[in-house]
Short mmCIF file of the C-alpha atoms (twelve columns), coordinates in Angstrom:
data_MODEL
# 
_entry.id   MODEL 
# 
loop_
_atom_site.group_PDB 
_atom_site.id 
_atom_site.type_symbol 
_atom_site.label_atom_id 
_atom_site.label_alt_id 
_atom_site.label_comp_id 
_atom_site.label_asym_id 
_atom_site.label_seq_id 
_atom_site.Cartn_x 
_atom_site.Cartn_y 
_atom_site.Cartn_z 
_atom_site.pdbx_PDB_model_num 
ATOM 1   C CA . MET A 1   -0.770  -11.091 8.803   1 
ATOM 2   C CA . PHE A 2   0.967   -12.156 5.601   1 
ATOM 3   C CA . ALA A 3   0.029   -12.401 1.931   1 
ATOM 4   C CA . ARG A 4   1.810   -13.900 -1.034  1 
ATOM 5   C CA . THR A 5   1.616   -13.166 -4.745  1 
ATOM 6   C CA . GLU A 6   3.485   -14.547 -7.732  1 
ATOM 7   C CA . ARG A 7   6.520   -12.327 -7.062  1 
ATOM 8   C CA . LEU A 8   6.008   -10.831 -3.607  1 
ATOM 9   C CA . LEU A 9   5.731   -11.688 0.055   1 
ATOM 10  C CA . LEU A 10  3.716   -9.081  1.962   1 
ATOM 11  C CA . ARG A 11  4.458   -8.968  5.680   1 
ATOM 12  C CA . PRO A 12  4.437   -6.536  8.610   1 
ATOM 13  C CA . SER A 13  7.434   -4.307  9.244   1 
ATOM 14  C CA . TRP A 14  9.890   -5.327  11.929  1 
ATOM 15  C CA . PRO A 15  12.369  -3.046  13.749  1 
ATOM 16  C CA . GLU A 16  15.272  -4.728  11.986  1 
ATOM 17  C CA . ASP A 17  13.812  -3.511  8.655   1 
ATOM 18  C CA . ALA A 18  14.774  0.104   9.376   1 
ATOM 19  C CA . SER A 19  17.934  0.147   7.273   1 
ATOM 20  C CA . ALA A 20  16.265  -1.548  4.285   1 
ATOM 21  C CA . ILE A 21  13.269  0.805   4.530   1 
ATOM 22  C CA . HIS A 22  15.573  3.813   4.544   1 
ATOM 23  C CA . GLN A 23  17.497  2.515   1.545   1 
ATOM 24  C CA . ALA A 24  14.279  1.813   -0.394  1 
ATOM 25  C CA . VAL A 25  12.355  5.056   0.194   1 
ATOM 26  C CA . ALA A 26  14.966  7.758   0.853   1 
ATOM 27  C CA . ASP A 27  14.543  9.128   -2.669  1 
ATOM 28  C CA . GLU A 28  13.037  12.558  -3.253  1 
ATOM 29  C CA . GLY A 29  11.309  11.257  -6.399  1 
ATOM 30  C CA . ILE A 30  9.345   8.802   -4.238  1 
ATOM 31  C CA . VAL A 31  8.775   10.973  -1.180  1 
ATOM 32  C CA . ARG A 32  7.328   13.880  -3.189  1 
ATOM 33  C CA . ASN A 33  4.449   11.586  -4.231  1 
ATOM 34  C CA . LEU A 34  3.576   10.590  -0.651  1 
ATOM 35  C CA . ALA A 35  1.498   12.662  1.736   1 
ATOM 36  C CA . LEU A 36  2.954   11.729  5.130   1 
ATOM 37  C CA . VAL A 37  6.646   11.013  4.516   1 
ATOM 38  C CA . PRO A 38  9.159   13.794  5.303   1 
ATOM 39  C CA . TRP A 39  12.023  14.932  3.128   1 
ATOM 40  C CA . PRO A 40  14.870  14.486  3.763   1 
ATOM 41  C CA . TYR A 41  13.992  10.986  4.980   1 
ATOM 42  C CA . THR A 42  16.404  9.949   7.721   1 
ATOM 43  C CA . GLN A 43  17.468  6.703   9.359   1 
ATOM 44  C CA . ASP A 44  15.531  7.850   12.454  1 
ATOM 45  C CA . ASP A 45  12.377  8.250   10.338  1 
ATOM 46  C CA . ALA A 46  12.832  4.713   9.019   1 
ATOM 47  C CA . ALA A 47  13.414  3.319   12.522  1 
ATOM 48  C CA . GLU A 48  10.256  5.035   13.783  1 
ATOM 49  C CA . PHE A 49  8.217   3.643   10.885  1 
ATOM 50  C CA . ALA A 50  9.607   0.115   11.324  1 
ATOM 51  C CA . ALA A 51  8.660   0.127   15.008  1 
ATOM 52  C CA . LEU A 52  5.041   1.288   14.581  1 
ATOM 53  C CA . ASP A 53  2.321   -0.810  16.208  1 
ATOM 54  C CA . HIS A 54  0.359   -2.989  13.792  1 
ATOM 55  C CA . ASP A 55  -3.400  -2.475  13.474  1 
ATOM 56  C CA . PHE A 56  -5.177  -5.715  12.548  1 
ATOM 57  C CA . ASP A 57  -8.002  -3.905  10.722  1 
ATOM 58  C CA . TYR A 58  -5.688  -1.516  8.864   1 
ATOM 59  C CA . PRO A 59  -2.579  -3.553  8.021   1 
ATOM 60  C CA . ASN A 60  0.464   -2.071  6.359   1 
ATOM 61  C CA . PHE A 61  2.777   -4.458  4.539   1 
ATOM 62  C CA . MET A 62  6.405   -4.434  3.561   1 
ATOM 63  C CA . LEU A 63  6.726   -5.689  -0.011  1 
ATOM 64  C CA . MET A 64  9.443   -8.310  -0.184  1 
ATOM 65  C CA . LEU A 65  10.550  -9.368  -3.657  1 
ATOM 66  C CA . ARG A 66  10.886  -13.136 -3.628  1 
ATOM 67  C CA . THR A 67  14.299  -14.135 -4.948  1 
ATOM 68  C CA . ASP A 68  16.485  -17.242 -4.982  1 
ATOM 69  C CA . GLY A 69  18.247  -15.733 -1.951  1 
ATOM 70  C CA . ALA A 70  16.939  -13.542 0.837   1 
ATOM 71  C CA . PRO A 71  13.785  -11.552 -0.062  1 
ATOM 72  C CA . LYS A 72  14.494  -7.886  -0.898  1 
ATOM 73  C CA . LEU A 73  12.391  -5.025  0.523   1 
ATOM 74  C CA . ILE A 74  11.135  -2.991  -2.454  1 
ATOM 75  C CA . GLY A 75  8.183   -1.006  -1.122  1 
ATOM 76  C CA . SER A 76  5.104   -0.846  1.038   1 
ATOM 77  C CA . CYS A 77  1.352   -1.162  0.531   1 
ATOM 78  C CA . GLY A 78  -1.416  -0.994  3.095   1 
ATOM 79  C CA . LEU A 79  -4.607  0.380   4.525   1 
ATOM 80  C CA . ALA A 80  -5.182  3.389   6.772   1 
ATOM 81  C CA . ARG A 81  -8.070  5.323   8.265   1 
ATOM 82  C CA . ARG A 82  -8.798  8.602   6.499   1 
ATOM 83  C CA . ASP A 83  -11.795 10.845  7.195   1 
ATOM 84  C CA . GLY A 84  -14.000 7.897   8.176   1 
ATOM 85  C CA . ALA A 85  -12.967 5.825   5.159   1 
ATOM 86  C CA . VAL A 86  -10.385 3.121   4.484   1 
ATOM 87  C CA . GLU A 87  -7.571  4.366   2.271   1 
ATOM 88  C CA . LEU A 88  -5.184  2.282   0.156   1 
ATOM 89  C CA . GLY A 89  -1.659  3.631   -0.140  1 
ATOM 90  C CA . TYR A 90  1.604   2.326   -1.560  1 
ATOM 91  C CA . TRP A 91  5.108   3.138   -2.736  1 
ATOM 92  C CA . ILE A 92  7.686   1.225   -4.761  1 
ATOM 93  C CA . SER A 93  11.450  1.781   -4.740  1 
ATOM 94  C CA . ARG A 94  12.649  3.483   -7.936  1 
ATOM 95  C CA . PRO A 95  14.653  0.526   -9.396  1 
ATOM 96  C CA . PHE A 96  11.399  -1.488  -9.460  1 
ATOM 97  C CA . TRP A 97  9.136   1.065   -11.165 1 
ATOM 98  C CA . GLY A 98  7.360   -0.017  -14.335 1 
ATOM 99  C CA . GLN A 99  7.289   -3.741  -13.499 1 
ATOM 100 C CA . GLY A 100 3.663   -4.009  -12.342 1 
ATOM 101 C CA . LEU A 101 4.663   -4.609  -8.716  1 
ATOM 102 C CA . ALA A 102 2.444   -1.853  -7.269  1 
ATOM 103 C CA . THR A 103 -0.538  -3.375  -9.075  1 
ATOM 104 C CA . GLU A 104 0.361   -6.878  -7.905  1 
ATOM 105 C CA . ALA A 105 0.719   -5.727  -4.295  1 
ATOM 106 C CA . GLY A 106 -2.431  -3.609  -4.478  1 
ATOM 107 C CA . ARG A 107 -4.510  -6.582  -5.610  1 
ATOM 108 C CA . ALA A 108 -3.271  -8.600  -2.639  1 
ATOM 109 C CA . VAL A 109 -4.094  -5.791  -0.191  1 
ATOM 110 C CA . ILE A 110 -7.557  -5.403  -1.725  1 
ATOM 111 C CA . ASP A 111 -8.098  -9.136  -1.075  1 
ATOM 112 C CA . VAL A 112 -7.014  -8.575  2.542   1 
ATOM 113 C CA . ALA A 113 -9.352  -5.585  2.879   1 
ATOM 114 C CA . ARG A 114 -12.279 -7.618  1.599   1 
ATOM 115 C CA . ALA A 115 -11.409 -10.525 3.939   1 
ATOM 116 C CA . LEU A 116 -11.354 -8.080  6.864   1 
ATOM 117 C CA . GLY A 117 -14.883 -6.966  6.011   1 
ATOM 118 C CA . HIS A 118 -14.118 -3.547  4.544   1 
ATOM 119 C CA . ARG A 119 -16.773 -2.655  1.985   1 
ATOM 120 C CA . ARG A 120 -15.211 0.315   0.218   1 
ATOM 121 C CA . LEU A 121 -11.733 1.737   -0.309  1 
ATOM 122 C CA . VAL A 122 -10.590 5.207   -1.226  1 
ATOM 123 C CA . SER A 123 -7.279  6.349   -2.626  1 
ATOM 124 C CA . GLY A 124 -5.780  9.224   -4.526  1 
ATOM 125 C CA . HIS A 125 -2.722  10.559  -6.256  1 
ATOM 126 C CA . PHE A 126 -1.111  13.925  -6.627  1 
ATOM 127 C CA . THR A 127 -2.107  15.215  -10.049 1 
ATOM 128 C CA . ASP A 128 1.521   15.595  -11.117 1 
ATOM 129 C CA . ASN A 129 1.965   11.822  -10.588 1 
ATOM 130 C CA . PRO A 130 -0.305  10.321  -13.295 1 
ATOM 131 C CA . ALA A 131 1.472   6.930   -13.133 1 
ATOM 132 C CA . SER A 132 -0.180  6.324   -9.759  1 
ATOM 133 C CA . GLY A 133 -3.569  7.039   -11.316 1 
ATOM 134 C CA . ARG A 134 -2.920  4.338   -13.898 1 
ATOM 135 C CA . VAL A 135 -2.143  1.862   -11.098 1 
ATOM 136 C CA . LEU A 136 -5.376  2.759   -9.302  1 
ATOM 137 C CA . ARG A 137 -7.426  2.229   -12.474 1 
ATOM 138 C CA . LYS A 138 -5.820  -1.195  -12.977 1 
ATOM 139 C CA . LEU A 139 -6.886  -2.017  -9.409  1 
ATOM 140 C CA . GLY A 140 -10.517 -1.208  -10.207 1 
ATOM 141 C CA . PHE A 141 -10.624 2.226   -8.578  1 
ATOM 142 C CA . ARG A 142 -12.775 4.828   -10.286 1 
ATOM 143 C CA . PRO A 143 -12.130 8.558   -10.349 1 
ATOM 144 C CA . THR A 144 -14.657 10.431  -8.219  1 
ATOM 145 C CA . GLY A 145 -14.178 13.598  -10.279 1 
ATOM 146 C CA . ARG A 146 -13.056 15.410  -7.142  1 
ATOM 147 C CA . ILE A 147 -9.718  17.146  -6.617  1 
ATOM 148 C CA . GLU A 148 -8.704  18.187  -3.116  1 
ATOM 149 C CA . GLN A 149 -5.728  20.052  -1.756  1 
ATOM 150 C CA . ARG A 150 -3.766  17.601  0.383   1 
ATOM 151 C CA . PHE A 151 -0.721  18.501  2.423   1 
ATOM 152 C CA . SER A 152 2.516   16.803  1.387   1 
ATOM 153 C CA . VAL A 153 4.939   16.622  4.305   1 
ATOM 154 C CA . GLY A 154 7.806   15.935  1.905   1 
ATOM 155 C CA . ARG A 155 7.045   19.020  -0.189  1 
ATOM 156 C CA . SER A 156 5.977   21.143  2.799   1 
ATOM 157 C CA . ARG A 157 2.965   22.451  0.914   1 
ATOM 158 C CA . TYR A 158 -0.515  21.606  -0.282  1 
ATOM 159 C CA . VAL A 159 -0.728  19.717  -3.578  1 
ATOM 160 C CA . SER A 160 -3.715  18.909  -5.804  1 
ATOM 161 C CA . CYS A 161 -4.825  15.316  -5.240  1 
ATOM 162 C CA . ALA A 162 -7.233  13.395  -7.511  1 
ATOM 163 C CA . LEU A 163 -9.606  11.183  -5.500  1 
ATOM 164 C CA . PHE A 164 -10.665 7.625   -6.356  1 
ATOM 165 C CA . ASP A 165 -12.838 4.962   -4.755  1 
ATOM 166 C CA . ARG A 166 -13.577 1.270   -5.153  1 
ATOM 167 C CA . GLN A 167 -16.479 -0.784  -3.879  1 
ATOM 168 C CA . LEU A 168 -15.435 -4.177  -2.505  1 
ATOM 169 C CA . VAL A 169 -18.847 -5.758  -2.031  1 
ATOM 170 C CA . ALA A 170 -21.254 -6.105  -4.931  1 
ATOM 171 C CA . ASP A 171 -23.455 -8.781  -6.447  1 
ATOM 172 C CA . GLY A 172 -21.238 -11.702 -7.393  1 
ATOM 173 C CA . ASP A 173 -18.171 -10.094 -5.810  1 
ATOM 174 C CA . ALA A 174 -16.248 -12.716 -3.837  1 
ATOM 175 C CA . LEU A 175 -12.743 -13.800 -2.985  1 
ATOM 176 C CA . SER A 176 -12.757 -16.584 -5.539  1 
ATOM 177 C CA . GLY A 177 -10.389 -16.050 -8.434  1 
ATOM 178 C CA . THR A 178 -7.928  -13.869 -6.570  1 
ATOM 179 C CA . GLN A 179 -4.228  -14.214 -7.295  1 
ATOM 180 C CA . SER A 180 -2.897  -13.854 -3.755  1 
ATOM 181 C CA . ALA A 181 -2.644  -16.137 -0.765  1 
ATOM 182 C CA . ILE A 182 -3.580  -14.560 2.569   1 
ATOM 183 C CA . ALA A 183 -2.704  -15.907 5.995   1 
ATOM 184 C CA . MET A 184 -4.671  -14.245 8.781   1 
ATOM 185 C CA . PRO A 185 -4.529  -15.155 12.455  1 
ATOM 186 C CA . ALA A 186 -7.801  -16.144 14.083  1 
ATOM 187 C CA . ARG A 187 -9.604  -13.236 15.722  1 
ATOM 188 C CA . ALA A 188 -13.113 -12.403 16.845  1 
ATOM 189 C CA . GLY A 189 -15.227 -12.106 13.725  1 
ATOM 190 C CA . ILE A 190 -12.692 -13.954 11.556  1 
ATOM 191 C CA . ALA A 191 -12.659 -17.498 12.811  1 
ATOM 192 C CA . ASP A 192 -10.528 -19.260 10.213  1 
ATOM 193 C CA . PRO A 193 -7.500  -18.409 8.128   1 
ATOM 194 C CA . ILE A 194 -8.423  -17.386 4.592   1 
ATOM 195 C CA . MET A 195 -6.104  -18.961 2.065   1 
ATOM 196 C CA . PRO A 196 -7.186  -18.394 -1.553  1 
ATOM 197 C CA . ARG A 197 -4.616  -19.894 -3.885  1 
ATOM 198 C CA . ALA A 198 -3.525  -18.865 -7.314  1 
ATOM 199 C CA . ALA A 199 -4.492  -21.379 -9.982  1 
# 
């Protein structure tokens, strides 16, 4: 499964991405804000991540910055199962912070989630990372008012995490007007590719 935005190509990880993944995320300032990524982050960790099986219903995308030359891997954004819900998660490599790329990627993944039939997403951020909360609000997530203690593998301890959610299906809510293009292979329950185009 692939998606495209104004600046990004979203695609699955491939084993040959391991070196680029390691280069992009092996930064303690990134890892400390993620729940499941270890620190230090090694080449072996990157190789294991790059080789993970892909789950059609819970896709995880590499974020490739579209350039005049070869696209550059700058982060990841995707969906995962969490406590019976569908969770949105993401990270962006430090040189690309503050450029709206997490928001741009998140909007594309929300379009994918809706196309897959997911009705609600959850997400969260460690409370000492308020920038991530601003991204979630831009993506239409609302604070639930709940804070939970969530284990950070990178920090090796529990950290306060603010919880958010976002409904995907509501009156008048549809794929029209999205800014991403999604290419999905045919599968039971999704008969045709869904290709909304930016205006």
